[in-house]
Coordinates of N, CA and C in Angstrom, one line a residue:
Chain A
E1 N 63.3 -10.8 148.5 CA 63.1 -9.5 148.9 C 63.9 -8.4 148.5
L2 N 63.7 -7.2 148.6 CA 64.3 -6.2 148.2 C 65.5 -5.9 149.3
K3 N 67.0 -5.9 149.5 CA 67.3 -5.1 150.3 C 68.6 -3.7 149.8
V4 N 68.6 -3.1 150.5 CA 69.5 -1.7 150.3 C 70.2 -1.4 150.6
E5 N 71.6 -1.4 150.0 CA 73.1 -1.3 151.0 C 73.3 -0.1 150.5
Q6 N 73.7 0.5 151.8 CA 74.7 2.3 151.4 C 76.1 1.7 152.4
N7 N 77.0 2.3 151.3 CA 78.1 2.6 152.0 C 79.0 3.9 151.3
P8 N 79.5 4.5 152.3 CA 80.1 4.3 153.4 C 78.6 4.6 154.7
L9 N 78.5 3.9 155.9 CA 77.5 4.8 156.7 C 77.9 5.8 157.0
F10 N 79.2 5.9 157.7 CA 79.5 7.4 158.4 C 80.7 8.0 157.2
L11 N 80.7 8.9 157.3 CA 81.7 9.6 156.4 C 82.3 11.0 156.9
S12 N 83.1 11.3 157.6 CA 83.9 12.2 157.8 C 84.8 13.0 156.7
M13 N 84.6 14.3 156.4 CA 85.4 14.5 154.8 C 85.9 16.3 155.4
Q14 N 86.8 16.8 155.0 CA 87.4 18.3 154.7 C 86.5 19.0 153.6
E15 N 86.4 20.3 154.1 CA 85.5 21.2 153.1 C 86.9 21.1 151.8
G16 N 86.1 21.1 150.8 CA 86.8 21.4 149.5 C 87.0 19.8 148.4
K17 N 86.6 19.0 149.6 CA 87.5 17.8 148.8 C 86.0 16.9 148.2
N18 N 86.3 16.0 147.2 CA 85.6 15.4 146.6 C 84.9 13.8 147.4
Y19 N 83.8 13.4 147.1 CA 83.6 12.0 147.7 C 81.9 11.3 147.1
T20 N 82.3 10.0 147.1 CA 80.7 9.5 146.8 C 80.5 8.4 147.3
I21 N 79.0 8.2 147.8 CA 78.4 7.3 148.3 C 77.5 6.8 147.6
Y22 N 78.0 5.2 148.0 CA 77.4 4.4 147.2 C 76.0 3.4 147.4
C23 N 75.2 2.9 146.5 CA 73.7 2.5 147.3 C 73.6 1.3 146.3
N24 N 73.1 0.3 146.6 CA 73.5 -0.9 146.0 C 72.1 -1.7 146.1
Y25 N 71.7 -2.3 145.1 CA 70.2 -2.8 145.5 C 70.3 -4.4 144.8
S26 N 69.3 -5.2 145.5 CA 69.0 -6.6 145.3 C 68.3 -7.1 144.3
T27 N 67.5 -6.3 143.8 CA 67.0 -7.1 142.7 C 66.1 -5.7 141.8
T28 N 65.8 -5.5 140.6 CA 65.4 -4.9 139.6 C 64.5 -4.0 140.2
S29 N 64.6 -2.7 140.0 CA 63.6 -1.5 140.6 C 63.2 -1.0 139.6
D30 N 61.8 0.1 140.0 CA 61.8 1.1 139.2 C 61.7 2.3 139.3
R31 N 62.4 2.6 139.9 CA 63.2 4.4 140.5 C 63.7 4.0 141.6
L32 N 64.3 5.0 141.9 CA 65.9 5.2 142.7 C 65.7 6.8 143.2
Y33 N 65.7 6.9 144.6 CA 64.9 8.0 145.4 C 66.5 8.6 146.2
W34 N 66.9 9.4 146.3 CA 68.0 10.1 147.3 C 67.0 11.1 147.9
Y35 N 67.7 10.7 149.3 CA 66.9 12.2 150.6 C 67.7 13.0 151.4
R36 N 68.0 13.5 151.8 CA 68.7 14.4 152.9 C 67.8 14.2 153.8
Q37 N 68.3 14.0 155.1 CA 67.7 14.5 156.4 C 68.7 15.3 157.2
D38 N 68.1 16.5 158.0 CA 69.3 17.0 159.2 C 68.8 16.4 160.4
P39 N 69.6 16.6 161.4 CA 69.2 15.9 162.8 C 67.6 16.4 163.1
G40 N 66.9 15.4 163.5 CA 65.9 16.1 163.8 C 64.7 16.4 163.5
K41 N 65.2 16.4 162.1 CA 64.6 17.1 160.9 C 63.9 16.0 160.3
S42 N 62.8 16.4 159.2 CA 62.3 15.6 158.3 C 62.9 15.2 157.8
L43 N 62.6 13.9 156.2 CA 63.1 14.1 155.2 C 63.2 15.0 153.7
E44 N 63.8 15.6 153.0 CA 64.4 16.2 152.0 C 64.3 15.2 150.8
S45 N 63.5 15.3 150.0 CA 63.9 14.9 148.7 C 64.7 15.7 148.0
L46 N 65.8 15.3 147.5 CA 67.1 15.5 146.2 C 66.9 15.2 145.1
F47 N 66.9 13.6 144.9 CA 66.9 13.3 143.4 C 65.6 12.0 143.3
V48 N 65.2 12.2 141.9 CA 64.2 10.8 141.6 C 64.7 10.6 140.1
L49 N 65.7 9.1 140.4 CA 66.2 8.4 139.0 C 65.6 7.1 138.5
L50 N 64.9 7.8 137.2 CA 64.2 6.8 136.2 C 64.7 5.5 136.2
S51 N 65.5 5.6 134.9 CA 65.8 4.7 134.3 C 67.6 4.6 134.3
N52 N 68.1 3.7 133.4 CA 69.6 3.7 133.4 C 70.6 4.1 132.8
G53 N 71.5 4.9 133.4 CA 72.4 6.1 132.9 C 71.3 7.6 133.1
A54 N 71.0 7.6 133.9 CA 70.4 8.6 134.7 C 71.2 9.6 135.3
V55 N 71.3 10.6 134.8 CA 72.0 11.5 136.1 C 71.5 12.7 136.1
K56 N 71.9 13.0 137.4 CA 70.9 14.7 137.9 C 72.0 15.5 139.2
Q57 N 71.8 16.4 138.6 CA 72.7 17.6 139.8 C 72.0 18.5 140.3
E58 N 72.2 19.2 141.4 CA 72.1 19.9 142.0 C 73.3 20.6 142.8
G59 N 73.5 21.9 142.3 CA 74.7 22.6 143.4 C 75.9 21.4 143.2
R60 N 76.4 21.2 144.5 CA 77.7 20.1 144.6 C 77.3 18.7 144.7
L61 N 75.8 18.3 144.5 CA 75.6 16.9 144.6 C 74.9 16.5 143.3
M62 N 75.8 15.2 142.6 CA 75.6 14.8 141.5 C 75.0 13.5 141.7
A63 N 73.8 12.9 141.0 CA 73.1 11.2 141.4 C 73.3 10.6 140.1
S64 N 73.9 9.2 140.0 CA 73.6 8.8 138.9 C 72.9 7.1 139.0
L65 N 72.2 6.3 138.2 CA 71.5 5.4 138.0 C 72.2 4.4 137.4
D66 N 73.0 3.0 137.8 CA 73.3 2.1 136.9 C 72.5 0.7 137.1
T67 N 71.0 0.9 136.7 CA 70.2 -0.4 136.8 C 70.7 -1.7 136.6
K68 N 72.0 -1.8 135.3 CA 73.0 -3.1 135.6 C 73.1 -3.6 136.4
A69 N 73.9 -2.8 136.9 CA 75.0 -3.0 137.7 C 74.2 -2.9 139.2
R70 N 73.0 -2.2 139.2 CA 72.1 -2.2 140.6 C 72.7 -1.3 141.3
L71 N 73.2 -0.1 141.0 CA 74.0 0.8 141.8 C 73.8 2.2 141.6
S72 N 73.5 3.0 142.5 CA 73.6 4.2 142.2 C 74.4 5.3 143.2
T73 N 75.0 6.0 142.4 CA 76.3 6.9 143.7 C 75.5 8.3 143.6
L74 N 76.3 8.8 145.1 CA 75.6 10.3 144.9 C 77.2 11.0 145.0
H75 N 77.3 11.6 144.1 CA 78.6 12.4 144.2 C 79.0 13.7 144.5
I76 N 79.3 14.0 145.7 CA 79.7 15.2 146.4 C 81.3 15.8 145.9
T77 N 80.5 17.0 145.4 CA 82.0 17.9 144.7 C 82.7 19.1 145.8
A78 N 83.9 19.5 146.1 CA 83.8 20.4 146.6 C 83.0 20.8 148.3
A79 N 83.5 19.5 148.9 CA 82.1 19.8 150.2 C 81.8 21.1 150.4
V80 N 81.1 21.7 151.1 CA 80.9 22.2 152.0 C 80.3 22.1 153.6
H81 N 80.1 23.2 154.3 CA 80.0 22.1 156.2 C 78.0 22.1 155.7
D82 N 77.8 23.1 155.0 CA 76.0 23.1 154.8 C 75.7 21.4 154.5
L83 N 76.6 20.9 153.4 CA 76.0 19.8 152.8 C 76.2 18.4 154.3
S84 N 76.7 18.7 155.4 CA 76.5 18.2 156.9 C 75.0 17.5 156.8
A85 N 74.8 15.9 157.0 CA 73.4 15.9 157.2 C 73.7 14.3 157.1
T86 N 72.3 13.4 157.2 CA 72.2 12.0 156.7 C 71.1 11.7 155.1
Y87 N 72.1 11.4 154.3 CA 71.6 11.3 152.8 C 71.2 9.6 153.3
F88 N 70.0 9.4 152.3 CA 69.3 8.1 152.3 C 68.8 7.9 150.6
C89 N 69.6 6.7 150.3 CA 69.1 6.3 149.2 C 67.7 4.9 149.2
A90 N 66.6 5.7 148.2 CA 65.6 4.6 148.6 C 64.8 4.1 147.2
V91 N 64.6 2.6 147.1 CA 64.4 2.1 146.1 C 63.0 1.8 145.8
L92 N 62.0 2.0 144.8 CA 60.7 1.4 144.8 C 60.6 0.8 143.9
K93 N 59.7 -0.4 143.8 CA 59.1 -1.5 143.1 C 57.6 -1.1 143.0
E94 N 57.0 -0.7 141.6 CA 55.5 -0.5 142.1 C 54.3 -1.9 141.8
T95 N 55.5 -2.9 141.7 CA 54.6 -4.2 141.8 C 54.4 -4.5 143.3
S96 N 55.3 -3.9 144.2 CA 55.1 -4.1 145.6 C 54.4 -3.4 146.2
G97 N 53.3 -2.4 145.5 CA 52.6 -1.5 146.0 C 53.1 0.1 146.1
S98 N 53.9 0.6 145.6 CA 54.8 1.2 145.1 C 55.1 1.7 146.3
R99 N 55.5 0.9 147.5 CA 56.9 1.0 148.4 C 58.2 1.3 148.2
L100 N 58.1 1.9 149.4 CA 59.7 2.4 149.4 C 60.9 1.6 150.1
T101 N 61.8 1.5 149.6 CA 62.6 0.2 150.6 C 63.6 1.2 150.9
F102 N 64.1 1.5 152.1 CA 65.4 2.5 152.6 C 66.4 2.5 153.1
G103 N 67.6 2.4 152.4 CA 69.2 1.8 152.7 C 69.3 2.3 154.3
E104 N 70.6 2.2 154.7 CA 70.2 2.7 156.3 C 71.2 4.2 156.5
G105 N 71.4 4.5 155.2 CA 71.4 6.3 155.5 C 73.2 6.4 155.7
T106 N 73.6 7.2 155.5 CA 75.1 8.0 155.3 C 75.2 9.2 156.3
Q107 N 75.7 9.0 157.3 CA 75.7 10.1 158.1 C 77.4 11.0 157.7
L108 N 77.0 12.0 156.8 CA 77.9 13.1 156.7 C 78.0 14.4 157.6
T109 N 79.9 14.3 157.3 CA 79.8 15.4 158.5 C 81.2 16.0 157.5
V110 N 80.9 17.5 157.2 CA 82.4 18.1 156.7 C 82.6 18.8 157.5
N111 N 84.0 18.8 157.6 CA 84.7 19.4 158.7 C 85.5 20.7 158.1
P112 N 85.7 21.6 158.8 CA 86.3 22.9 158.2 C 87.9 23.0 158.2
Chain B
N1 N 51.8 26.7 152.1 CA 51.5 25.4 152.1 C 51.9 24.2 153.2
A2 N 50.8 23.6 153.6 CA 50.8 22.9 154.9 C 51.7 21.7 154.5
G3 N 51.5 21.1 153.5 CA 52.1 19.8 152.9 C 52.1 18.7 153.7
V4 N 52.4 17.7 154.8 CA 52.2 16.7 155.4 C 52.6 17.2 156.9
T5 N 51.0 17.1 157.4 CA 51.6 17.6 159.0 C 51.2 16.4 159.8
Q6 N 51.2 16.1 160.8 CA 51.7 15.1 161.8 C 51.7 15.2 163.4
T7 N 50.7 14.9 164.0 CA 50.6 15.3 165.4 C 50.0 14.1 166.1
P8 N 50.5 13.8 167.6 CA 51.4 15.1 168.3 C 52.7 15.0 167.3
K9 N 53.8 16.0 168.2 CA 55.2 16.3 167.6 C 55.5 14.8 168.7
F10 N 55.4 15.1 170.0 CA 56.4 14.3 170.7 C 55.1 13.5 172.0
R11 N 55.4 12.6 172.3 CA 54.7 12.0 172.9 C 55.5 10.8 174.2
V12 N 54.8 10.4 175.2 CA 55.3 9.7 176.2 C 54.0 8.9 176.8
L13 N 54.4 7.9 176.3 CA 53.2 6.8 177.1 C 53.9 5.9 177.9
K14 N 52.9 4.8 178.5 CA 53.4 4.0 179.8 C 53.3 2.7 178.7
T15 N 53.9 1.5 179.2 CA 53.5 0.4 178.7 C 52.2 0.0 178.9
G16 N 51.2 -0.6 177.5 CA 50.2 -0.9 177.9 C 48.8 0.0 177.5
Q17 N 49.3 1.4 177.4 CA 48.9 2.1 176.5 C 48.5 2.3 175.2
S18 N 47.5 3.0 175.1 CA 47.0 3.3 173.5 C 47.1 4.6 173.2
M19 N 47.3 4.6 171.9 CA 47.6 6.1 171.5 C 47.3 6.3 169.8
T20 N 46.8 7.4 169.3 CA 46.9 7.5 167.9 C 47.4 9.0 167.5
L21 N 48.3 8.3 166.5 CA 49.1 9.3 165.9 C 48.3 9.7 164.4
L22 N 48.1 10.8 164.2 CA 47.5 11.5 162.9 C 48.5 12.0 162.0
C23 N 47.7 11.9 160.8 CA 48.7 12.3 159.8 C 47.6 12.8 158.7
A24 N 47.6 14.3 158.3 CA 46.8 14.8 157.3 C 47.8 15.5 156.1
Q25 N 47.5 15.4 155.0 CA 47.7 15.8 153.5 C 46.6 17.3 152.9
D26 N 47.9 18.1 152.5 CA 46.6 18.5 151.6 C 47.0 19.0 150.2
M27 N 47.5 17.7 149.7 CA 48.0 17.5 148.4 C 47.2 17.0 147.4
N28 N 46.5 16.5 147.3 CA 45.3 15.6 147.7 C 45.9 14.4 146.8
H29 N 47.0 13.7 147.4 CA 47.9 12.4 147.0 C 46.8 11.1 147.6
E30 N 47.2 10.4 146.6 CA 46.5 8.9 146.6 C 47.1 7.9 147.6
Y31 N 48.5 8.3 147.6 CA 49.3 7.1 148.5 C 49.4 7.8 149.4
M32 N 49.4 7.2 150.9 CA 49.9 7.3 152.2 C 50.6 6.4 152.9
Y33 N 51.7 6.6 153.5 CA 52.4 5.8 154.2 C 52.9 5.9 155.9
W34 N 53.1 5.1 156.7 CA 53.3 5.1 157.9 C 54.9 4.5 158.1
Y35 N 55.8 5.1 157.8 CA 57.5 4.9 158.7 C 57.6 4.9 160.3
R36 N 58.7 4.0 160.5 CA 59.2 4.5 162.0 C 60.7 4.6 161.6
Q37 N 61.1 5.1 161.9 CA 63.5 5.3 162.2 C 63.7 4.9 163.2
D38 N 64.5 4.0 163.4 CA 65.1 3.5 164.7 C 66.6 3.8 163.9
P39 N 67.8 4.2 165.0 CA 69.6 4.2 165.2 C 69.9 3.3 164.4
G40 N 70.6 3.8 163.3 CA 71.6 2.8 162.2 C 70.7 1.7 161.6
M41 N 69.0 2.0 161.4 CA 68.4 1.1 160.8 C 67.4 1.7 159.5
G42 N 67.5 2.7 159.3 CA 67.1 3.3 158.3 C 65.4 3.7 158.5
L43 N 64.6 3.3 157.4 CA 63.3 4.1 157.4 C 62.6 2.6 157.2
R44 N 61.7 2.1 158.0 CA 61.1 0.6 157.9 C 59.4 1.2 158.2
L45 N 59.1 1.1 156.8 CA 57.5 0.9 156.2 C 56.5 0.0 157.5
I46 N 55.6 0.5 157.8 CA 54.7 0.1 159.2 C 53.6 -0.4 158.1
H47 N 52.5 0.7 157.5 CA 51.6 0.4 157.0 C 51.4 1.4 156.2
Y48 N 50.6 0.9 154.8 CA 50.7 1.9 154.1 C 49.3 2.1 152.9
S49 N 48.8 3.0 152.3 CA 47.4 2.9 151.8 C 48.1 3.8 150.2
V50 N 46.7 3.0 149.5 CA 47.1 3.4 148.0 C 45.4 4.4 147.6
G51 N 44.6 4.7 148.7 CA 43.2 5.6 148.5 C 42.5 5.5 149.4
E52 N 41.5 6.0 149.6 CA 40.8 6.1 150.6 C 40.0 4.8 150.6
G53 N 39.7 4.6 151.8 CA 39.1 2.7 152.3 C 40.1 1.9 152.4
T54 N 41.3 2.1 152.2 CA 42.4 1.1 151.6 C 43.8 1.0 152.3
T55 N 43.9 -0.1 152.9 CA 45.5 -0.1 153.9 C 45.8 -1.7 153.7
A56 N 47.1 -1.2 153.6 CA 48.1 -2.3 153.3 C 49.4 -2.4 154.5
K57 N 49.7 -4.1 154.4 CA 50.6 -4.3 155.8 C 52.3 -3.7 155.1
G58 N 53.2 -3.5 155.5 CA 54.6 -3.0 155.2 C 55.5 -4.3 155.6
E59 N 56.8 -3.5 156.1 CA 57.5 -4.4 156.7 C 57.3 -4.9 157.9
V60 N 56.6 -3.7 158.9 CA 57.0 -4.3 160.2 C 55.4 -3.8 160.7
P61 N 54.3 -4.2 160.6 CA 52.9 -4.0 160.9 C 52.3 -4.5 162.2
D62 N 53.2 -5.4 163.1 CA 52.9 -6.0 164.0 C 52.5 -4.8 165.4
G63 N 51.5 -5.1 165.3 CA 51.6 -4.1 167.0 C 50.8 -2.2 166.4
Y64 N 50.7 -2.3 165.3 CA 50.1 -1.0 164.7 C 48.8 -1.7 164.1
N65 N 48.1 -0.6 164.4 CA 46.5 -0.7 163.0 C 46.5 1.1 162.4
V66 N 46.4 0.7 161.2 CA 45.6 2.1 160.6 C 44.4 2.2 160.2
S67 N 44.0 3.3 159.7 CA 42.9 3.7 158.8 C 43.0 4.9 158.0
R68 N 42.2 4.4 157.0 CA 42.0 5.6 156.0 C 40.7 5.9 155.1
L69 N 40.1 6.6 156.6 CA 38.4 7.0 156.0 C 38.4 7.8 155.1
K70 N 39.4 9.0 155.5 CA 39.5 10.3 154.5 C 40.5 10.3 154.0
K71 N 40.4 10.2 152.4 CA 41.8 10.9 151.2 C 42.6 11.4 152.1
Q72 N 42.5 12.8 152.6 CA 43.6 13.6 153.1 C 44.1 13.0 154.8
N73 N 43.6 12.0 155.3 CA 44.3 11.5 156.4 C 44.4 10.5 156.6
F74 N 45.6 10.0 157.5 CA 45.9 8.2 157.8 C 46.5 8.6 158.8
L75 N 45.7 7.2 160.0 CA 46.0 7.6 161.1 C 46.4 6.1 161.6
L76 N 47.3 6.1 162.4 CA 48.3 5.0 162.9 C 48.0 5.1 164.1
G77 N 47.4 3.8 164.9 CA 47.3 3.5 166.1 C 48.1 2.3 166.5
L78 N 48.3 2.6 167.9 CA 49.2 1.7 169.1 C 47.7 1.1 169.7
E79 N 47.5 -0.2 169.7 CA 47.0 -0.5 170.9 C 46.7 -0.8 172.3
S80 N 48.3 -1.4 172.4 CA 48.9 -1.4 173.5 C 50.4 -1.7 173.6
A81 N 50.8 -0.4 173.8 CA 52.2 0.2 173.3 C 53.2 -0.9 174.3
A82 N 54.2 -1.1 173.6 CA 55.3 -1.9 174.0 C 56.6 -1.2 174.1
P83 N 57.9 -1.3 175.0 CA 59.0 -0.1 174.7 C 59.3 -0.8 173.6
S84 N 59.8 -1.5 172.6 CA 60.0 -2.2 171.9 C 59.7 -0.5 170.4
Q85 N 58.5 0.0 170.8 CA 57.6 0.8 169.8 C 58.4 1.8 170.0
T86 N 59.0 2.2 170.9 CA 59.6 3.8 170.8 C 60.5 3.9 169.8
S87 N 60.4 5.0 169.3 CA 60.9 5.0 167.5 C 60.4 6.3 167.0
V88 N 61.1 6.9 166.1 CA 60.6 8.1 165.9 C 59.3 7.9 164.3
Y89 N 58.3 8.3 164.7 CA 57.6 7.8 163.1 C 57.0 8.4 162.3
F90 N 57.2 8.5 161.1 CA 57.2 9.9 159.8 C 55.8 9.2 158.9
C91 N 55.1 9.8 158.8 CA 53.9 9.9 157.8 C 54.6 10.5 156.3
A92 N 53.8 9.7 154.9 CA 54.2 10.5 154.0 C 53.3 10.1 153.5
S93 N 53.4 11.0 152.0 CA 52.5 10.6 151.0 C 53.0 11.6 149.5
S94 N 52.4 10.6 148.9 CA 52.7 11.0 147.1 C 51.4 10.8 146.2
Y95 N 51.8 11.1 145.2 CA 50.6 10.8 143.7 C 51.0 9.3 143.3
E96 N 50.1 8.9 142.7 CA 49.8 7.7 142.4 C 50.9 7.4 141.6
V97 N 51.7 6.3 141.6 CA 52.6 6.2 141.0 C 52.8 5.9 139.7
L98 N 53.2 6.2 138.7 CA 52.9 5.9 137.3 C 54.3 6.1 136.5
Q99 N 54.2 5.1 135.9 CA 55.4 4.5 134.7 C 55.7 6.2 134.1
G100 N 57.1 6.4 134.5 CA 57.5 7.8 134.4 C 57.6 8.9 134.8
S101 N 56.8 8.7 136.2 CA 56.5 9.6 137.3 C 57.4 10.0 137.9
N102 N 58.3 11.3 138.1 CA 59.0 11.5 139.1 C 58.9 12.0 140.4
Q103 N 58.0 11.6 140.9 CA 57.2 12.2 142.0 C 57.8 11.6 142.8
P104 N 58.7 12.4 144.0 CA 59.0 11.4 145.8 C 57.7 11.1 146.1
Q105 N 58.1 10.9 147.5 CA 57.0 11.0 148.6 C 57.5 11.8 149.5
H106 N 56.4 12.8 149.6 CA 56.7 13.9 150.6 C 56.4 13.6 152.2
F107 N 57.4 13.9 152.8 CA 57.3 13.4 154.9 C 57.0 14.7 155.7
G108 N 56.1 14.0 156.4 CA 55.8 15.3 157.5 C 57.7 15.4 158.1
D109 N 56.9 15.9 159.3 CA 58.0 16.1 160.1 C 58.2 15.6 161.5
G110 N 57.8 14.4 161.6 CA 57.8 13.4 162.3 C 57.5 13.2 164.2
T111 N 57.0 12.0 164.3 CA 56.5 11.8 165.9 C 57.5 11.4 167.0
R112 N 58.0 12.0 167.5 CA 58.7 11.2 168.3 C 58.2 10.3 169.9
L113 N 57.8 9.4 169.7 CA 57.1 8.9 170.6 C 58.3 7.7 172.1
S114 N 58.0 7.6 173.0 CA 58.8 7.2 174.1 C 57.7 6.4 174.5
I115 N 57.7 5.0 175.0 CA 57.3 3.7 175.6 C 58.0 3.6 177.0
L116 N 57.4 3.9 178.4 CA 58.3 3.8 179.3 C 57.7 2.2 179.7

């Protein structure tokens, strides 16, 4: 059974600081996704990582994938208040009917 | 573009009542999914469909049924609602997952369901 674990689950940081969210998964995967969710809202796709060593960046967020370590990271650079949200990683296995297994989510609060 | 549309957005039911949640997508996606989101547990897959006329069980299917009679619609039914089914329900859709494809699942805005 595929398990996906994120840490930390709660993160409070100051504006301007850097931090990393970690996503570990238990079996081999075909691709990894990062989503953002604002309170009471839907999930917004941030990144799709397909292969070992993949790195994608959008603004102050950068995601990477190490399939050998079964680890993905979401790095936040010089955080701003607008990045406050819950971030989910999710892992897909094509052999499971293309089902996504989600981590518990990391609730990020960026304080002025 | 409407994307993925869920109806209703809010609903309160009494224990034992039945209801159907509707998900409609206008992106011609093959795959559709129903998830539930509970505090501290991320999203869990209830049922999914890989094409019109097909359905399959996900991680937490008990107490729910689904149907995909048309490609653009995916219905989630609760035959006899229970308080444990109080949750936020999300529908998602995607293209067929092909090797090398980087298409994500697209999510609706959610249905907030309370069972009293």
